[in-house]
Coordinates of N, CA and C in Angstrom, one line a residue:
Chain A
E1 N 99.4 146.1 1.3 CA 100.6 145.8 1.9 C 100.8 146.8 3.1
V2 N 101.1 146.2 4.3 CA 101.4 147.1 5.4 C 102.7 147.8 5.2
Q3 N 102.7 149.1 5.4 CA 103.9 149.9 5.3 C 104.0 150.9 6.5
L4 N 105.1 151.0 7.1 CA 105.4 152.0 8.1 C 106.7 152.7 7.7
V5 N 106.6 154.0 7.6 CA 107.7 154.8 7.1 C 108.0 155.9 8.1
E6 N 109.2 155.8 8.7 CA 109.6 156.8 9.7 C 110.3 158.0 9.0
S7 N 110.3 159.1 9.6 CA 111.0 160.3 9.1 C 111.2 161.3 10.2
G8 N 112.0 162.3 10.0 CA 112.3 163.3 11.0 C 113.6 163.2 11.7
G9 N 114.3 162.1 11.5 CA 115.6 162.0 12.2 C 116.6 163.0 11.6
G10 N 117.8 163.0 12.3 CA 118.8 163.9 11.9 C 119.8 164.2 13.0
L11 N 120.6 165.2 12.8 CA 121.6 165.6 13.8 C 121.1 166.7 14.7
E12 N 121.2 166.6 16.0 CA 120.7 167.6 16.9 C 121.7 167.7 18.0
Q13 N 121.8 168.9 18.6 CA 122.7 169.1 19.7 C 122.0 168.7 21.0
P14 N 122.9 168.3 22.0 CA 122.3 168.0 23.3 C 121.4 169.1 23.8
G15 N 120.3 168.8 24.4 CA 119.4 169.8 24.9 C 118.3 170.2 23.8
G16 N 118.6 169.8 22.6 CA 117.7 170.2 21.5 C 116.4 169.3 21.4
S17 N 115.7 169.5 20.4 CA 114.4 168.8 20.1 C 114.3 168.3 18.7
L18 N 113.6 167.2 18.6 CA 113.3 166.6 17.3 C 111.9 166.0 17.3
R19 N 111.2 166.0 16.2 CA 109.9 165.3 16.1 C 110.0 164.3 15.0
L20 N 109.8 163.0 15.5 CA 109.8 161.9 14.5 C 108.3 161.6 14.1
S21 N 108.2 161.2 12.9 CA 106.9 160.8 12.3 C 107.0 159.4 11.8
C22 N 105.8 158.7 11.8 CA 105.7 157.4 11.2 C 104.4 157.4 10.4
A23 N 104.6 157.3 9.1 CA 103.4 157.3 8.2 C 103.0 155.8 7.9
A24 N 101.7 155.5 8.2 CA 101.2 154.2 8.1 C 100.3 154.0 6.9
S25 N 100.4 152.9 6.2 CA 99.5 152.6 5.1 C 99.3 151.1 4.9
G26 N 98.2 150.8 4.2 CA 98.0 149.4 3.9 C 97.1 148.7 5.0
F27 N 96.7 149.4 6.0 CA 95.9 148.9 7.0 C 95.1 150.0 7.7
T28 N 94.1 149.6 8.5 CA 93.3 150.6 9.3 C 94.0 151.0 10.5
F29 N 94.8 152.1 10.3 CA 95.7 152.6 11.4 C 94.9 152.8 12.7
S30 N 93.8 153.3 12.7 CA 93.0 153.6 13.9 C 92.6 152.4 14.7
S31 N 92.9 151.2 14.2 CA 92.5 150.0 14.9 C 93.7 149.4 15.7
Y32 N 94.9 149.9 15.5 CA 96.1 149.3 16.1 C 96.8 150.2 17.1
S33 N 97.3 149.6 18.1 CA 98.2 150.2 19.0 C 99.6 150.3 18.3
M34 N 100.4 151.3 18.7 CA 101.7 151.5 18.1 C 102.8 151.7 19.1
N35 N 104.0 151.4 18.7 CA 105.1 151.6 19.6 C 106.3 152.3 18.9
W36 N 107.1 152.9 19.7 CA 108.5 153.3 19.2 C 109.5 152.5 19.9
V37 N 110.5 152.0 19.2 CA 111.6 151.2 19.7 C 112.9 151.9 19.1
R38 N 114.0 151.8 19.9 CA 115.2 152.4 19.3 C 116.3 151.4 19.5
Q39 N 117.4 151.7 18.7 CA 118.6 150.8 18.7 C 119.8 151.7 18.5
A40 N 120.5 151.8 19.6 CA 121.8 152.6 19.6 C 122.8 151.9 18.7
P41 N 123.7 152.6 18.1 CA 124.7 152.0 17.2 C 125.4 150.8 17.8
G42 N 125.3 149.7 17.1 CA 125.9 148.4 17.5 C 125.3 147.8 18.8
K43 N 124.2 148.3 19.2 CA 123.5 147.7 20.4 C 122.2 147.0 20.1
G44 N 121.6 146.6 21.2 CA 120.3 145.9 21.1 C 119.1 146.8 21.0
L45 N 118.0 146.2 21.1 CA 116.7 146.9 20.9 C 116.2 147.4 22.3
E46 N 115.7 148.6 22.3 CA 115.1 149.2 23.5 C 113.7 149.7 23.2
W47 N 112.7 149.3 23.9 CA 111.4 149.8 23.8 C 111.4 151.3 24.4
V48 N 110.7 152.2 23.7 CA 110.7 153.6 24.1 C 109.3 154.0 24.6
S49 N 108.2 153.7 23.8 CA 106.9 154.2 24.1 C 105.8 153.4 23.4
Y50 N 104.6 153.4 24.0 CA 103.4 152.8 23.5 C 102.3 153.7 23.5
I51 N 101.4 153.6 22.5 CA 100.2 154.3 22.5 C 99.0 153.4 22.0
S52 N 97.9 153.4 22.7 CA 96.8 152.6 22.2 C 96.1 153.2 21.0
S53 N 95.2 152.5 20.4 CA 94.6 152.9 19.2 C 93.9 154.2 19.3
S54 N 93.3 154.5 20.4 CA 92.5 155.7 20.6 C 93.3 156.8 21.4
S55 N 94.5 156.5 21.7 CA 95.4 157.4 22.5 C 95.0 157.5 23.9
S56 N 94.2 156.6 24.4 CA 93.7 156.6 25.8 C 94.7 156.1 26.8
T57 N 95.6 155.2 26.3 CA 96.6 154.6 27.1 C 98.0 154.9 26.5
I58 N 98.9 155.4 27.3 CA 100.3 155.7 26.9 C 101.2 155.3 27.9
Y59 N 102.3 154.7 27.5 CA 103.4 154.3 28.4 C 104.8 154.8 27.8
Y60 N 105.7 155.0 28.8 CA 107.1 155.4 28.4 C 108.1 154.5 29.1
A61 N 109.2 154.3 28.5 CA 110.4 153.8 29.2 C 110.9 154.9 30.2
D62 N 111.4 154.4 31.3 CA 111.9 155.4 32.3 C 113.0 156.3 31.7
S63 N 113.7 155.8 30.8 CA 114.9 156.5 30.2 C 114.4 157.8 29.4
V64 N 113.1 157.8 29.0 CA 112.6 158.9 28.2 C 111.5 159.7 28.9
K65 N 111.0 159.1 30.0 CA 109.8 159.7 30.6 C 110.1 161.2 31.0
G66 N 109.1 162.0 30.7 CA 109.3 163.5 31.0 C 110.0 164.2 29.9
R67 N 110.6 163.5 28.9 CA 111.3 164.2 27.8 C 110.7 164.0 26.5
F68 N 110.2 162.7 26.3 CA 109.6 162.4 25.0 C 108.0 162.3 25.2
T69 N 107.3 162.6 24.1 CA 105.9 162.5 24.1 C 105.4 161.8 22.8
I70 N 104.7 160.7 23.0 CA 104.1 160.0 21.9 C 102.7 160.5 21.6
S71 N 102.4 160.5 20.3 CA 101.0 160.9 19.9 C 100.7 160.3 18.6
R72 N 99.5 160.4 18.2 CA 99.0 159.9 16.9 C 97.9 160.8 16.3
D73 N 97.7 160.7 15.0 CA 96.6 161.4 14.4 C 96.0 160.3 13.4
N74 N 94.9 159.7 13.9 CA 94.3 158.7 13.1 C 93.7 159.1 11.8
A75 N 93.4 160.4 11.7 CA 92.9 160.9 10.5 C 94.0 161.0 9.4
K76 N 95.2 161.2 9.9 CA 96.3 161.3 9.0 C 97.2 160.0 8.9
N77 N 96.7 159.0 9.6 CA 97.4 157.7 9.6 C 98.9 157.9 10.0
S78 N 99.1 158.7 11.1 CA 100.4 159.0 11.5 C 100.6 158.9 13.0
L79 N 101.8 158.4 13.3 CA 102.3 158.3 14.7 C 103.5 159.3 14.8
Y80 N 103.6 159.9 16.0 CA 104.7 160.8 16.3 C 105.4 160.6 17.5
L81 N 106.7 161.1 17.6 CA 107.4 161.1 18.8 C 108.1 162.4 18.9
Q82 N 107.7 163.2 19.9 CA 108.3 164.5 20.2 C 109.4 164.3 21.2
M83 N 110.6 164.6 20.8 CA 111.8 164.3 21.6 C 112.4 165.6 22.1
N84 N 112.3 165.9 23.4 CA 112.9 167.2 23.9 C 114.0 166.8 24.8
S85 N 114.8 167.9 25.2 CA 115.9 167.7 26.1 C 116.8 166.5 25.7
L86 N 117.2 166.5 24.4 CA 117.9 165.3 23.9 C 119.3 165.2 24.6
R87 N 119.7 163.9 24.7 CA 121.0 163.6 25.3 C 121.8 162.8 24.4
D88 N 123.1 162.7 24.6 CA 124.0 161.9 23.7 C 123.4 160.4 23.6
E89 N 122.9 159.9 24.8 CA 122.5 158.5 24.8 C 121.2 158.3 24.1
D90 N 120.6 159.3 23.6 CA 119.4 159.1 22.7 C 119.7 158.8 21.3
T91 N 121.0 158.9 21.0 CA 121.5 158.6 19.6 C 121.1 157.1 19.3
A92 N 120.4 156.9 18.2 CA 119.9 155.6 17.9 C 119.1 155.7 16.6
V93 N 118.8 154.5 16.0 CA 117.8 154.3 15.0 C 116.5 154.1 15.7
Y94 N 115.5 154.9 15.3 CA 114.2 154.8 15.9 C 113.2 154.1 14.9
Y95 N 112.6 153.1 15.4 CA 111.6 152.3 14.6 C 110.2 152.5 15.2
C96 N 109.2 152.6 14.3 CA 107.9 152.4 14.8 C 107.4 151.0 14.5
A97 N 106.6 150.5 15.3 CA 106.1 149.1 15.1 C 104.7 149.0 15.5
R98 N 104.0 148.1 14.7 CA 102.5 147.9 15.0 C 102.3 146.8 16.0
L99 N 101.3 147.0 16.8 CA 101.0 146.0 17.8 C 99.5 145.5 17.6
R100 N 99.4 144.2 17.3 CA 98.1 143.6 17.1 C 97.3 143.5 18.4
G101 N 96.1 143.2 18.3 CA 95.3 143.0 19.5 C 95.7 141.8 20.3
D102 N 96.4 140.9 19.7 CA 96.9 139.7 20.5 C 98.4 140.0 21.0
R103 N 98.7 141.3 21.1 CA 100.0 141.7 21.6 C 101.2 141.2 20.7
T104 N 101.0 141.1 19.5 CA 102.0 140.7 18.5 C 102.5 141.9 17.8
W105 N 103.8 142.1 17.8 CA 104.5 143.2 17.1 C 104.7 142.7 15.7
D106 N 103.8 142.9 14.8 CA 103.9 142.2 13.5 C 104.6 142.9 12.4
Y107 N 104.6 144.3 12.5 CA 105.3 145.0 11.4 C 106.1 146.1 12.0
W108 N 107.3 146.3 11.4 CA 108.2 147.3 11.8 C 108.6 148.2 10.6
G109 N 108.9 149.5 10.9 CA 109.3 150.4 9.9 C 110.8 150.2 9.6
Q110 N 111.3 150.9 8.7 CA 112.8 150.8 8.3 C 113.7 151.6 9.2
G111 N 113.1 152.5 10.0 CA 113.8 153.3 11.0 C 114.3 154.6 10.5
T112 N 114.6 155.5 11.4 CA 115.1 156.8 11.1 C 116.2 157.1 12.2
L113 N 117.4 157.6 11.7 CA 118.5 157.8 12.6 C 118.5 159.1 13.3
V114 N 118.6 159.1 14.6 CA 118.7 160.3 15.4 C 120.1 160.4 15.9
T115 N 120.8 161.4 15.7 CA 122.2 161.6 16.2 C 122.2 162.8 17.1
V116 N 122.6 162.7 18.4 CA 122.7 163.8 19.3 C 124.1 164.0 19.6
S117 N 124.6 165.1 19.2 CA 126.1 165.4 19.3 C 126.3 166.9 19.2
S118 N 127.3 167.4 19.9 CA 127.7 168.8 19.8 C 128.8 169.0 18.7
Chain B
D1 N 110.8 145.6 36.6 CA 110.9 145.3 35.1 C 111.3 143.9 34.9
I2 N 110.8 143.3 33.9 CA 111.2 141.9 33.5 C 112.5 141.9 32.7
V3 N 113.5 141.2 33.2 CA 114.8 141.1 32.5 C 114.8 139.8 31.7
M4 N 115.2 140.0 30.4 CA 115.2 138.9 29.5 C 116.7 138.6 29.2
T5 N 117.1 137.3 29.4 CA 118.5 136.9 29.3 C 118.6 135.9 28.2
Q6 N 119.4 136.2 27.2 CA 119.6 135.2 26.1 C 120.9 134.6 26.2
T7 N 121.0 133.3 25.8 CA 122.2 132.6 25.6 C 122.2 131.7 24.4
P8 N 123.3 131.5 23.6 CA 124.6 132.2 23.8 C 124.5 133.6 23.2
L9 N 125.6 134.4 23.4 CA 125.7 135.7 22.8 C 126.0 135.5 21.3
S10 N 126.7 134.4 21.0 CA 127.1 134.2 19.6 C 126.9 132.7 19.3
S11 N 126.5 132.4 18.1 CA 126.3 131.0 17.7 C 126.8 130.7 16.3
P12 N 128.1 130.3 16.2 CA 128.7 130.0 14.9 C 128.1 128.6 14.4
V13 N 127.5 128.6 13.3 CA 126.9 127.3 12.8 C 127.3 127.0 11.4
T14 N 127.3 125.7 11.0 CA 127.6 125.3 9.7 C 126.2 125.2 8.9
L15 N 126.3 125.6 7.6 CA 125.1 125.6 6.8 C 124.5 124.2 6.9
G16 N 123.2 124.1 7.0 CA 122.5 122.8 7.1 C 122.4 122.2 8.4
Q17 N 123.1 122.8 9.4 CA 123.1 122.3 10.8 C 122.1 123.0 11.6
P18 N 121.7 122.5 12.7 CA 120.7 123.2 13.6 C 121.3 124.2 14.4
A19 N 120.5 125.1 14.9 CA 120.9 126.1 15.9 C 119.8 126.3 16.9
S20 N 120.2 126.7 18.1 CA 119.3 126.8 19.2 C 119.7 128.0 20.0
I21 N 118.7 128.8 20.4 CA 118.9 130.0 21.2 C 117.9 129.9 22.4
S22 N 118.5 130.2 23.6 CA 117.7 130.2 24.8 C 117.4 131.6 25.3
C23 N 116.2 131.7 25.9 CA 115.8 133.0 26.5 C 115.1 132.7 27.8
R24 N 115.6 133.4 28.8 CA 115.0 133.2 30.2 C 114.6 134.6 30.7
S25 N 113.4 134.6 31.2 CA 112.8 135.8 31.8 C 113.0 135.8 33.3
S26 N 113.1 137.0 33.9 CA 113.3 137.1 35.4 C 112.0 136.8 36.2
Q27 N 110.9 136.8 35.5 CA 109.6 136.3 36.1 C 108.7 135.7 35.0
S28 N 107.7 135.0 35.5 CA 106.8 134.4 34.6 C 106.2 135.3 33.6
L29 N 106.1 134.9 32.3 CA 105.5 135.7 31.3 C 104.0 135.4 31.0
V30 N 103.5 134.5 31.9 CA 102.1 134.2 31.8 C 101.2 135.4 32.2
H31 N 100.4 135.9 31.3 CA 99.6 137.1 31.5 C 98.3 136.6 32.3
S32 N 97.7 137.5 32.9 CA 96.4 137.2 33.6 C 95.3 136.7 32.7
D33 N 95.5 136.9 31.4 CA 94.5 136.3 30.5 C 94.9 134.9 30.1
G34 N 95.9 134.3 30.6 CA 96.4 133.0 30.3 C 97.3 132.8 29.2
N35 N 97.5 133.9 28.4 CA 98.5 133.8 27.3 C 99.9 134.2 27.8
T36 N 100.9 133.7 27.0 CA 102.3 134.0 27.3 C 102.8 134.8 26.1
Y37 N 103.1 136.0 26.3 CA 103.4 136.9 25.2 C 104.9 137.0 25.0
L38 N 105.5 136.0 24.5 CA 106.9 135.9 24.2 C 107.1 135.8 22.7
S39 N 107.8 136.7 22.1 CA 108.1 136.7 20.7 C 109.5 136.6 20.4
W40 N 109.8 136.2 19.2 CA 111.2 136.2 18.6 C 111.2 137.1 17.4
V41 N 112.3 137.9 17.3 CA 112.4 138.7 16.1 C 113.8 138.5 15.5
Q42 N 114.0 138.6 14.2 CA 115.2 138.4 13.5 C 115.7 139.8 13.0
Q43 N 116.9 140.1 13.1 CA 117.4 141.3 12.4 C 118.6 140.9 11.6
R44 N 118.4 140.9 10.3 CA 119.5 140.7 9.4 C 120.4 141.9 9.3
P45 N 121.7 141.7 8.9 CA 122.6 142.9 8.9 C 122.0 144.0 8.0
G46 N 122.0 145.2 8.6 CA 121.5 146.4 7.9 C 120.0 146.5 7.7
Q47 N 119.3 145.6 8.3 CA 117.8 145.6 8.1 C 117.1 145.9 9.5
P48 N 115.8 146.3 9.4 CA 115.0 146.4 10.6 C 114.7 145.0 11.1
P49 N 114.2 145.0 12.4 CA 113.8 143.7 12.9 C 112.6 143.2 12.2
R50 N 112.4 141.9 12.2 CA 111.3 141.2 11.5 C 110.8 140.1 12.5
L51 N 109.4 140.1 12.6 CA 108.8 139.1 13.5 C 109.0 137.7 12.9
L52 N 109.4 136.8 13.8 CA 109.4 135.3 13.4 C 108.4 134.5 14.1
I53 N 108.3 134.6 15.4 CA 107.5 133.8 16.3 C 106.8 134.7 17.3
Y54 N 105.5 134.4 17.5 CA 104.8 135.1 18.6 C 104.0 134.1 19.5
K55 N 103.7 134.6 20.7 CA 103.1 133.7 21.7 C 103.8 132.3 21.8
I56 N 105.1 132.4 22.0 CA 106.0 131.2 22.2 C 106.3 130.4 21.0
S57 N 105.2 130.0 20.2 CA 105.4 129.0 19.2 C 104.7 129.2 17.9
N58 N 104.1 130.4 17.7 CA 103.3 130.6 16.5 C 104.2 131.3 15.5
R59 N 104.4 130.7 14.3 CA 105.2 131.3 13.3 C 104.4 132.4 12.6
F60 N 105.0 133.5 12.3 CA 104.3 134.6 11.6 C 104.2 134.3 10.2
S61 N 103.4 134.9 9.5 CA 103.1 134.7 8.1 C 104.4 134.8 7.3
G62 N 104.7 133.8 6.4 CA 105.8 133.8 5.6 C 107.1 133.3 6.2
V63 N 107.1 133.0 7.5 CA 108.3 132.5 8.1 C 108.5 131.0 7.8
P64 N 109.6 130.6 7.4 CA 109.9 129.2 7.0 C 109.7 128.3 8.2
D65 N 109.2 127.0 7.9 CA 109.0 126.1 9.0 C 110.2 125.5 9.6
R66 N 111.4 125.9 9.2 CA 112.6 125.5 9.9 C 112.8 126.3 11.2
F67 N 112.0 127.3 11.4 CA 112.0 128.1 12.6 C 110.9 127.5 13.5
S68 N 111.3 127.3 14.8 CA 110.3 126.9 15.7 C 110.6 127.4 17.1
G69 N 109.5 127.7 17.9 CA 109.6 128.2 19.2 C 109.0 127.3 20.2
S70 N 109.5 127.2 21.4 CA 108.9 126.4 22.5 C 109.2 127.0 23.8
G71 N 108.7 126.4 24.8 CA 108.9 126.9 26.2 C 107.7 127.2 26.9
A72 N 107.9 127.6 28.2 CA 106.8 128.0 29.0 C 107.3 128.7 30.3
G73 N 106.4 129.6 30.8 CA 106.8 130.2 32.1 C 107.9 131.2 32.0
T74 N 109.1 130.8 32.2 CA 110.3 131.7 32.2 C 111.4 131.2 31.2
D75 N 111.2 130.1 30.6 CA 112.2 129.5 29.8 C 111.7 129.2 28.4
F76 N 112.4 129.7 27.4 CA 112.0 129.7 26.0 C 113.1 129.4 25.1
T77 N 112.8 128.8 24.0 CA 113.9 128.4 23.0 C 113.4 128.6 21.6
L78 N 114.3 129.2 20.8 CA 114.1 129.3 19.4 C 115.1 128.3 18.7
K79 N 114.5 127.5 17.8 CA 115.4 126.5 17.1 C 115.3 126.8 15.6
I80 N 116.4 126.6 14.9 CA 116.4 126.6 13.5 C 116.9 125.2 13.1
S81 N 116.1 124.5 12.4 CA 116.3 123.1 12.2 C 117.5 122.9 11.2
R82 N 117.6 123.7 10.2 CA 118.8 123.6 9.3 C 119.1 125.0 8.8
V83 N 120.2 125.5 9.3 CA 120.5 126.9 9.0 C 120.9 127.2 7.6
E84 N 120.3 128.2 7.0 CA 120.6 128.7 5.7 C 121.3 130.0 5.7
A85 N 121.9 130.4 4.6 CA 122.7 131.6 4.6 C 121.9 132.8 5.0
E86 N 120.7 132.8 4.6 CA 119.8 134.0 4.8 C 119.4 134.1 6.3
D87 N 119.8 133.1 7.1 CA 119.4 133.2 8.5 C 120.5 133.9 9.4
V88 N 121.5 134.3 8.7 CA 122.6 135.0 9.5 C 122.0 136.4 9.9
G89 N 122.3 136.7 11.2 CA 121.8 137.9 11.8 C 121.7 137.8 13.3
V90 N 121.0 138.7 13.9 CA 120.9 138.8 15.4 C 119.4 138.4 15.7
Y91 N 119.2 137.6 16.7 CA 117.9 137.2 17.1 C 117.6 137.7 18.5
Y92 N 116.4 138.3 18.7 CA 116.1 138.8 20.0 C 114.8 138.1 20.4
C93 N 114.7 137.8 21.7 CA 113.4 137.5 22.3 C 112.9 138.8 22.9
M94 N 111.6 138.8 23.1 CA 111.0 140.0 23.6 C 109.7 139.6 24.3
Q95 N 109.4 140.3 25.4 CA 108.2 140.0 26.2 C 107.2 141.2 26.1
V96 N 106.0 140.8 25.8 CA 104.9 141.8 25.7 C 103.8 141.6 26.7
T97 N 104.2 140.9 27.8 CA 103.2 140.6 28.8 C 103.0 141.8 29.7
Q98 N 104.1 142.5 30.0 CA 104.0 143.6 31.0 C 104.8 144.8 30.6
F99 N 104.3 146.0 30.8 CA 105.1 147.2 30.6 C 106.1 147.4 31.8
P100 N 107.3 147.9 31.6 CA 107.9 148.2 30.3 C 108.2 146.9 29.5
L101 N 107.9 147.0 28.2 CA 108.3 145.9 27.3 C 109.8 145.8 27.2
T102 N 110.3 144.5 27.2 CA 111.7 144.3 27.3 C 112.2 143.3 26.3
F103 N 113.4 143.5 25.9 CA 114.1 142.6 24.9 C 115.3 141.8 25.6
G104 N 115.6 140.7 25.0 CA 116.8 140.0 25.4 C 118.0 140.8 24.7
G105 N 119.2 140.5 25.1 CA 120.3 141.2 24.6 C 120.7 140.8 23.2
G106 N 120.1 139.8 22.6 CA 120.4 139.4 21.3 C 121.4 138.2 21.2
T107 N 121.2 137.4 20.2 CA 122.2 136.3 19.9 C 122.5 136.4 18.4
K108 N 123.8 136.5 18.2 CA 124.3 136.6 16.8 C 124.5 135.2 16.2
V109 N 123.8 134.9 15.1 CA 124.0 133.7 14.4 C 124.8 133.9 13.2
E110 N 126.0 133.3 13.1 CA 126.9 133.5 12.0 C 127.4 132.2 11.5
L111 N 127.9 132.2 10.3 CA 128.4 130.9 9.7 C 129.8 130.7 10.1
K112 N 130.1 129.4 10.3 CA 131.5 129.0 10.6 C 132.3 129.1 9.4

């Protein structure tokens, strides 16, 4: 069974940092691209970042470029999102999602809540 | 960036009746490889998103056949043939043709 479990969320002050993790199981993690997506309270979905299976290709949304860094450790079956210079508007539930070779987002995690507030 | 526009924002429906959601993209979603990477996801209250339909009309594993997708180019539709109570939630279209990946604003399906 495919499982994606996010962790690392919490309360952080503006300007602070957090590191999110996504632990993958039930599939060959190193064969899949991965994404982070977020959802602000009561709002819609916003794509945040993409990383290819080998980490050779990485993309970011303009809203996080220069502040967030996506990475992965295929030996540990884990995906990460380093979030620096946090802003109030980064407050959201952050989901990791798997991307198949045919560009299908087939599995999503349960999400981890990040709250940025003083 | 490709803008995805969904209508309606809200769709009150009666159990057993059909529902339809439209999604329009600001530019064609046909990729250079010939595929159209338009998906639909469902988000039930308090739950993470769940894939329903990929590449316009392909139902994901375990998705009931009352859900169907259609369309081409820039105009797409998700239909629920007979709404059941478990279908209540917000539905999003999303394009994976081009980065940045973008979502529609969501359509809330609720019972009358």
